[in-house]
Amino acid sequence: MTFKTIIEPFRIKSVEKIRITTESERLDYLKKAHYNPFLLHSDHVMVDLLTDSGTSAMSSAQWAGMLRGDESYAGASSWLRMEKAIQDLTGCPYVLPTHQGRAAEHLLYTRIGGAGKVFISNTHFDTTRANIEFSGATAIDCPIRENSDPALLHPFKGNLDPVKLLEKIEKYGPENVAAVVLTVTNNSGGGQPVSMENARQVSEICKKHGILFILDACRIAENAWFVKHREPGFENTTYREIAQQMFALADGCIMSAKKDALVNMGGFLALRDLDLAVQCRTVLIITEGYSTYGGLSGRDMEAIAIGLEEVFEPDYLHYRIKSTEYLAENLHTLGIPIMRPAGGHAVYIDARAFYPDIPLDQYPGQVMVCELYRLAGIRCCEIGSVMFGKYDEAGKLIPAPMDLVRLAIPRRVYTQSHIDYVIETFDFLRQEPGKTTGFKITYEPPFLRHFTARFEPLTKQ
Ligand SMILES: *Cc1c(COP(=O)(O)O)cnc(C)c1O
């Protein structure tokens, strides 16, 4: 017997209330939030798909671990447990705890970056790029060509293009390449996986040219699922062993524990080189905290150690990836234009294709995000011209390459009925008359405008 239904591999011991709102209440909340879901109160949201970062539900084992948390300033047992879990997984002897991923990025990239240096990645995540550029260095993305076609099926759409990598190394000179950063899965590139073969090629190129090779390993467990099921030769390797093999190819890694460590806060930097670790540790102590806690409480470190074990459980990973795929394939069946195949942690909708009549400078992605909230109290995030748009000298919008809407799925939080509700909402949305007008921006800050921008709906002239 093979069951079609994949049950959530957990029972619910403690629940958090969702307040059911009406459409007229939601219209009012949306107006008060200036049509920017980032400005909504979470209490007014029914299904929150804004991000998978730090939104995981912890297990009873993790909560039990939190009570055991050792809050000693130095050498706490919880630190030793977390350090050992990370050493066993990554094979890196030197572990630096931080309060989240970007703090680890800051430690390493300010140390090795600076003016005249370049970093090359499949796709730099936005905080990664910001830390690199803040140091004065340049961040260059080299995803494979297939990555930019939303509808094109490819098993490892997150791969880094090795030919482009070699071209860039030649262009800038290996001595000026501070690091190659391989993001697994490729978050900004649609949550798409990276193959072991690609990681191996990148590793060989880096070794040959004496370049530091760093894994941005936030979703390494989800990536391992794709390797096991899509890459020949890994059928009998465990998810954990796949991750270990990938870590073994790199000189170190950065991880936001808010993703695949199944906790709400935390991160780390792990390195093989003692000199580099010592230099980063000095800054750690100045900016984050002593080297055996970084920015973390003992209880957080305990929960991370346990989360890093739980995330590789086959039943968990299978449910995780299959439930993302379930949402994606059902939307595809409805005829909603999505990025395919589904990534690990999110489904991306092509809002530009869904609303072909809305001009790009009226932000079709923002329209979809607001419509999903109005219809059903679903909150999600525009990844398009609101987030990445720029202006030319005449003040005209230069749109982003794509206008996507991201439905990010928190880990172990929602059940299939919540996801069915989301699918049903899209069914309603596609039956409504297509919108032809969008929004204008009435306020925006100079940087990262999507978080705080304000909008006003336009009506047809
Ligand atoms: C979330 C994330 C980061 C940054 O981690 P924070 O914990 O949010 O600071 C870095 N890289 C990738 C790929 C991420 O998804």
Short mmCIF file of C-alpha atoms in Angstrom, two decimals, residues 102-396:
data_model
loop_
_atom_site.label_atom_id
_atom_site.label_comp_id
_atom_site.label_asym_id
_atom_site.label_seq_id
_atom_site.Cartn_x
_atom_site.Cartn_y
_atom_site.Cartn_z
CA ARG A 102 23.96 37.81 9.43
CA ALA A 103 26.15 38.30 12.51
CA ALA A 104 28.24 35.32 11.38
CA GLU A 105 28.40 36.88 7.90
CA HIS A 106 29.54 40.15 9.41
CA LEU A 107 32.39 38.44 11.32
CA LEU A 108 33.77 36.64 8.29
CA TYR A 109 33.03 39.01 5.42
CA THR A 110 34.36 42.16 7.09
CA ARG A 111 37.51 40.19 7.94
CA ILE A 112 38.15 38.87 4.41
CA GLY A 113 36.31 41.55 2.39
CA GLY A 114 37.14 45.22 1.85
CA ALA A 115 37.71 47.49 -1.13
CA GLY A 116 39.03 45.75 -4.25
CA LYS A 117 37.81 42.29 -3.18
CA VAL A 118 35.09 40.31 -4.92
CA PHE A 119 32.82 37.50 -3.71
CA ILE A 120 31.21 35.07 -6.14
CA SER A 121 28.06 33.08 -5.38
CA ASN A 122 25.24 31.14 -7.06
CA THR A 123 23.09 33.92 -5.57
CA HIS A 124 24.02 36.07 -2.58
CA PHE A 125 21.22 36.28 -0.05
CA ASP A 126 20.33 39.93 0.67
CA THR A 127 22.04 40.13 4.11
CA THR A 128 25.09 38.38 2.60
CA ARG A 129 25.29 40.93 -0.19
CA ALA A 130 24.73 43.78 2.28
CA ASN A 131 27.56 42.60 4.56
CA ILE A 132 29.92 42.18 1.61
CA GLU A 133 29.09 45.56 0.08
CA PHE A 134 29.25 47.24 3.49
CA SER A 135 32.88 46.05 3.75
CA GLY A 136 33.61 47.80 0.42
CA ALA A 137 33.80 44.56 -1.58
CA THR A 138 31.73 43.52 -4.61
CA ALA A 139 29.25 40.63 -4.68
CA ILE A 140 28.74 38.83 -8.01
CA ASP A 141 25.96 36.29 -8.69
CA CYS A 142 26.65 33.46 -11.16
CA PRO A 143 23.63 31.15 -11.16
CA ILE A 144 23.20 28.71 -14.03
CA ARG A 145 21.22 30.10 -16.96
CA GLU A 146 18.21 27.85 -16.23
CA ASN A 147 17.67 29.70 -12.94
CA SER A 148 16.21 32.77 -14.63
CA ASP A 149 13.38 30.95 -16.44
CA PRO A 150 10.56 30.45 -13.89
CA ALA A 151 8.74 27.72 -15.79
CA LEU A 152 11.75 25.68 -16.89
CA LEU A 153 12.12 22.35 -15.10
CA HIS A 154 15.64 21.48 -13.90
CA PRO A 155 16.55 19.20 -10.98
CA PHE A 156 19.22 21.54 -9.56
CA LYS A 157 18.19 25.01 -10.58
CA GLY A 158 20.21 26.48 -7.67
CA ASN A 159 23.60 25.48 -9.12
CA LEU A 160 26.47 27.90 -9.60
CA ASP A 161 27.68 28.17 -13.20
CA PRO A 162 31.28 26.84 -13.15
CA VAL A 163 32.12 28.40 -16.53
CA LYS A 164 31.04 31.85 -15.36
CA LEU A 165 32.93 31.27 -12.10
CA LEU A 166 36.16 30.60 -13.99
CA GLU A 167 35.60 33.67 -16.18
CA LYS A 168 35.17 35.89 -13.12
CA ILE A 169 38.25 34.42 -11.41
CA GLU A 170 40.25 35.17 -14.53
CA LYS A 171 38.79 38.65 -14.88
CA TYR A 172 39.44 39.76 -11.28
CA GLY A 173 42.48 37.58 -10.49
CA PRO A 174 42.28 34.78 -7.88
CA GLU A 175 44.13 36.91 -5.32
CA ASN A 176 41.22 39.40 -5.37
CA VAL A 177 38.48 36.81 -4.92
CA ALA A 178 37.87 36.85 -1.15
CA ALA A 179 35.59 33.81 -1.22
CA VAL A 180 33.15 31.76 -3.24
CA VAL A 181 29.88 31.45 -1.31
CA LEU A 182 27.60 28.57 -2.30
CA THR A 183 24.08 29.10 -0.94
CA VAL A 184 22.24 25.79 -0.32
CA THR A 185 19.41 25.78 -1.06
CA ASN A 186 19.58 28.92 -3.17
CA ASN A 187 17.16 31.14 -1.21
CA SER A 188 17.06 34.25 -3.39
CA GLY A 189 17.19 32.03 -6.48
CA GLY A 190 13.81 30.44 -5.66
CA GLY A 191 14.82 28.03 -2.87
CA GLN A 192 16.25 25.76 -5.54
CA PRO A 193 18.71 22.99 -4.65
CA VAL A 194 22.41 22.65 -5.48
CA SER A 195 23.78 19.27 -6.57
CA MET A 196 26.74 17.52 -4.94
CA GLU A 197 28.41 17.41 -8.33
CA ASN A 198 28.15 21.21 -8.59
CA ALA A 199 29.52 21.68 -5.06
CA ARG A 200 32.40 19.35 -5.99
CA GLN A 201 33.19 21.32 -9.16
CA VAL A 202 33.13 24.61 -7.27
CA SER A 203 35.32 23.13 -4.55
CA GLU A 204 37.90 21.92 -7.10
CA ILE A 205 38.01 25.29 -8.84
CA CYS A 206 38.51 27.05 -5.50
CA LYS A 207 41.26 24.64 -4.41
CA LYS A 208 43.10 25.01 -7.71
CA HIS A 209 43.09 28.82 -7.40
CA GLY A 210 43.65 28.99 -3.64
CA ILE A 211 40.26 30.64 -3.00
CA LEU A 212 38.28 30.25 0.23
CA PHE A 213 35.09 28.20 -0.31
CA ILE A 214 32.20 28.91 2.11
CA LEU A 215 28.82 27.16 2.26
CA ASP A 216 25.85 29.32 3.23
CA ALA A 217 24.18 26.30 4.78
CA CYS A 218 20.87 27.66 6.15
CA ARG A 219 18.85 24.94 4.40
CA ILE A 220 21.43 22.17 4.07
CA ALA A 221 19.00 19.47 5.26
CA GLU A 222 16.34 20.43 2.71
CA ASN A 223 19.07 20.45 0.05
CA ALA A 224 20.13 16.95 1.12
CA TRP A 225 16.60 15.68 0.40
CA PHE A 226 16.88 16.84 -3.21
CA VAL A 227 20.34 15.29 -3.63
CA LYS A 228 19.15 11.92 -2.33
CA HIS A 229 16.09 11.86 -4.58
CA ARG A 230 17.39 13.57 -7.72
CA GLU A 231 21.12 12.91 -8.02
CA PRO A 232 22.29 9.44 -9.08
CA GLY A 233 24.51 7.66 -6.58
CA PHE A 234 22.94 8.98 -3.36
CA GLU A 235 19.92 6.66 -3.07
CA ASN A 236 21.50 4.78 -0.18
CA THR A 237 23.20 7.69 1.55
CA THR A 238 21.43 9.22 4.55
CA TYR A 239 20.41 12.88 4.49
CA ARG A 240 22.88 13.60 7.24
CA GLU A 241 25.74 11.89 5.38
CA ILE A 242 24.87 13.87 2.24
CA ALA A 243 25.10 17.09 4.22
CA GLN A 244 28.38 15.94 5.79
CA GLN A 245 29.81 15.20 2.34
CA MET A 246 28.87 18.66 1.12
CA PHE A 247 30.36 20.35 4.19
CA ALA A 248 33.55 18.34 3.63
CA LEU A 249 34.03 20.09 0.28
CA ALA A 250 34.11 23.58 1.86
CA ASP A 251 36.58 25.50 4.00
CA GLY A 252 33.82 26.58 6.34
CA CYS A 253 30.18 27.53 6.59
CA ILE A 254 27.72 30.08 7.82
CA MET A 255 24.34 29.02 9.06
CA SER A 256 21.26 30.86 10.24
CA ALA A 257 19.81 28.46 12.82
CA LYS A 258 16.44 30.15 12.21
CA LYS A 259 16.02 27.89 9.20
CA ASP A 260 17.14 24.25 9.31
CA ALA A 261 18.14 24.20 13.00
CA LEU A 262 14.41 24.51 13.80
CA VAL A 263 14.76 27.33 16.34
CA ASN A 264 13.52 30.90 16.57
CA MET A 265 16.89 32.62 16.95
CA GLY A 266 20.57 31.74 16.48
CA GLY A 267 23.37 31.11 14.03
CA PHE A 268 27.03 30.20 13.71
CA LEU A 269 30.22 30.39 11.71
CA ALA A 270 32.33 27.21 11.47
CA LEU A 271 35.85 27.14 10.02
CA ARG A 272 38.71 24.73 9.37
CA ASP A 273 41.50 27.30 9.53
CA LEU A 274 42.73 28.22 13.00
CA ASP A 275 44.23 31.61 12.03
CA LEU A 276 41.04 32.79 10.37
CA ALA A 277 38.96 31.48 13.29
CA VAL A 278 41.10 33.37 15.79
CA GLN A 279 40.74 36.61 13.83
CA CYS A 280 36.97 36.25 13.58
CA ARG A 281 36.70 35.22 17.24
CA THR A 282 38.33 38.46 18.35
CA VAL A 283 35.55 40.43 16.64
CA LEU A 284 32.97 37.95 18.00
CA ILE A 285 33.98 38.77 21.56
CA ILE A 286 33.84 42.52 20.90
CA THR A 287 30.50 42.55 19.08
CA GLU A 288 28.47 39.43 19.99
CA GLY A 289 29.67 37.98 23.27
CA TYR A 290 32.22 35.61 24.74
CA SER A 291 33.33 32.81 22.43
CA THR A 292 31.29 30.11 24.20
CA TYR A 293 27.93 31.80 23.78
CA GLY A 294 28.17 34.51 21.08
CA GLY A 295 24.81 36.20 21.17
CA LEU A 296 22.96 33.17 22.53
CA SER A 297 21.50 32.01 25.82
CA GLY A 298 22.38 28.53 27.04
CA ARG A 299 18.79 27.43 26.39
CA ASP A 300 19.00 28.61 22.74
CA MET A 301 22.19 26.61 22.23
CA GLU A 302 20.55 23.52 23.70
CA ALA A 303 17.60 23.89 21.30
CA ILE A 304 19.94 24.33 18.30
CA ALA A 305 21.87 21.15 19.19
CA ILE A 306 18.62 19.18 19.28
CA GLY A 307 17.15 20.89 16.19
CA LEU A 308 20.21 20.02 14.09
CA GLU A 309 19.54 16.34 14.87
CA GLU A 310 15.77 16.46 14.31
CA VAL A 311 15.95 18.22 10.96
CA PHE A 312 17.65 15.20 9.35
CA GLU A 313 14.95 12.73 10.44
CA PRO A 314 13.74 11.13 7.18
CA ASP A 315 10.04 11.38 8.07
CA TYR A 316 10.36 15.06 8.88
CA LEU A 317 12.27 15.94 5.69
CA HIS A 318 9.96 13.89 3.53
CA TYR A 319 6.90 15.66 4.96
CA ARG A 320 8.62 19.04 4.66
CA ILE A 321 9.57 18.81 1.00
CA LYS A 322 6.42 16.96 -0.06
CA SER A 323 4.15 19.51 1.59
CA THR A 324 5.85 22.38 -0.25
CA GLU A 325 5.48 20.37 -3.45
CA TYR A 326 1.80 19.73 -2.64
CA LEU A 327 1.10 23.47 -2.52
CA ALA A 328 3.10 24.12 -5.69
CA GLU A 329 1.56 21.33 -7.76
CA ASN A 330 -2.00 22.22 -6.71
CA LEU A 331 -1.44 25.84 -7.71
CA HIS A 332 0.04 24.70 -11.00
CA THR A 333 -3.02 22.51 -11.64
CA LEU A 334 -5.22 25.57 -11.07
CA GLY A 335 -3.25 27.34 -13.77
CA ILE A 336 -1.48 29.75 -11.41
CA PRO A 337 1.91 30.65 -12.93
CA ILE A 338 4.55 29.48 -10.45
CA MET A 339 8.26 28.89 -10.43
CA ARG A 340 8.83 25.19 -11.05
CA PRO A 341 9.86 22.80 -9.77
CA ALA A 342 9.03 23.81 -6.20
CA GLY A 343 11.95 24.71 -3.98
CA GLY A 344 12.33 23.40 -0.47
CA HIS A 345 10.91 26.11 1.74
CA ALA A 346 8.67 28.23 -0.45
CA VAL A 347 6.50 28.52 -3.53
CA TYR A 348 7.07 31.51 -5.81
CA ILE A 349 4.26 32.90 -7.95
CA ASP A 350 4.88 34.87 -11.11
CA ALA A 351 2.62 37.86 -10.39
CA ARG A 352 3.63 39.59 -13.61
CA ALA A 353 2.18 36.67 -15.60
CA PHE A 354 -0.92 36.51 -13.35
CA TYR A 355 -1.69 40.22 -13.80
CA PRO A 356 -0.54 40.93 -17.38
CA ASP A 357 -2.57 44.17 -17.54
CA ILE A 358 -1.00 45.87 -14.53
CA PRO A 359 1.91 48.10 -15.56
CA LEU A 360 5.17 47.17 -13.82
CA ASP A 361 5.42 50.58 -12.19
CA GLN A 362 2.13 49.78 -10.44
CA TYR A 363 3.65 46.70 -8.80
CA PRO A 364 1.69 43.55 -9.78
CA GLY A 365 3.40 41.59 -6.96
CA GLN A 366 2.15 44.02 -4.34
CA VAL A 367 -1.36 43.69 -5.78
CA MET A 368 -1.30 39.92 -5.34
CA VAL A 369 0.10 40.16 -1.80
CA CYS A 370 -2.72 42.56 -0.81
CA GLU A 371 -5.40 40.50 -2.57
CA LEU A 372 -4.38 37.33 -0.72
CA TYR A 373 -4.66 39.20 2.55
CA ARG A 374 -8.01 40.79 1.67
CA LEU A 375 -9.56 37.51 0.52
CA ALA A 376 -8.25 35.18 3.21
CA GLY A 377 -5.96 36.84 5.76
CA ILE A 378 -2.91 35.21 4.16
CA ARG A 379 0.29 37.19 4.55
CA CYS A 380 3.19 36.77 2.14
CA CYS A 381 6.00 38.73 0.61
CA GLU A 382 6.55 40.52 -2.69
CA ILE A 383 9.92 39.71 -4.25
CA GLY A 384 10.01 41.95 -7.25
CA SER A 385 10.01 45.60 -8.19
CA VAL A 386 9.02 46.78 -4.70
CA MET A 387 11.96 44.92 -3.18
CA PHE A 388 14.55 45.35 -5.94
CA GLY A 389 13.24 48.17 -8.17
CA LYS A 390 15.50 51.16 -8.79
CA TYR A 391 14.94 54.55 -10.42
CA ASP A 392 16.67 55.97 -13.47
CA GLU A 393 17.90 59.56 -13.63
CA ALA A 394 14.50 60.79 -14.74
CA GLY A 395 12.91 59.12 -11.71
CA LYS A 396 11.29 56.37 -13.77
#
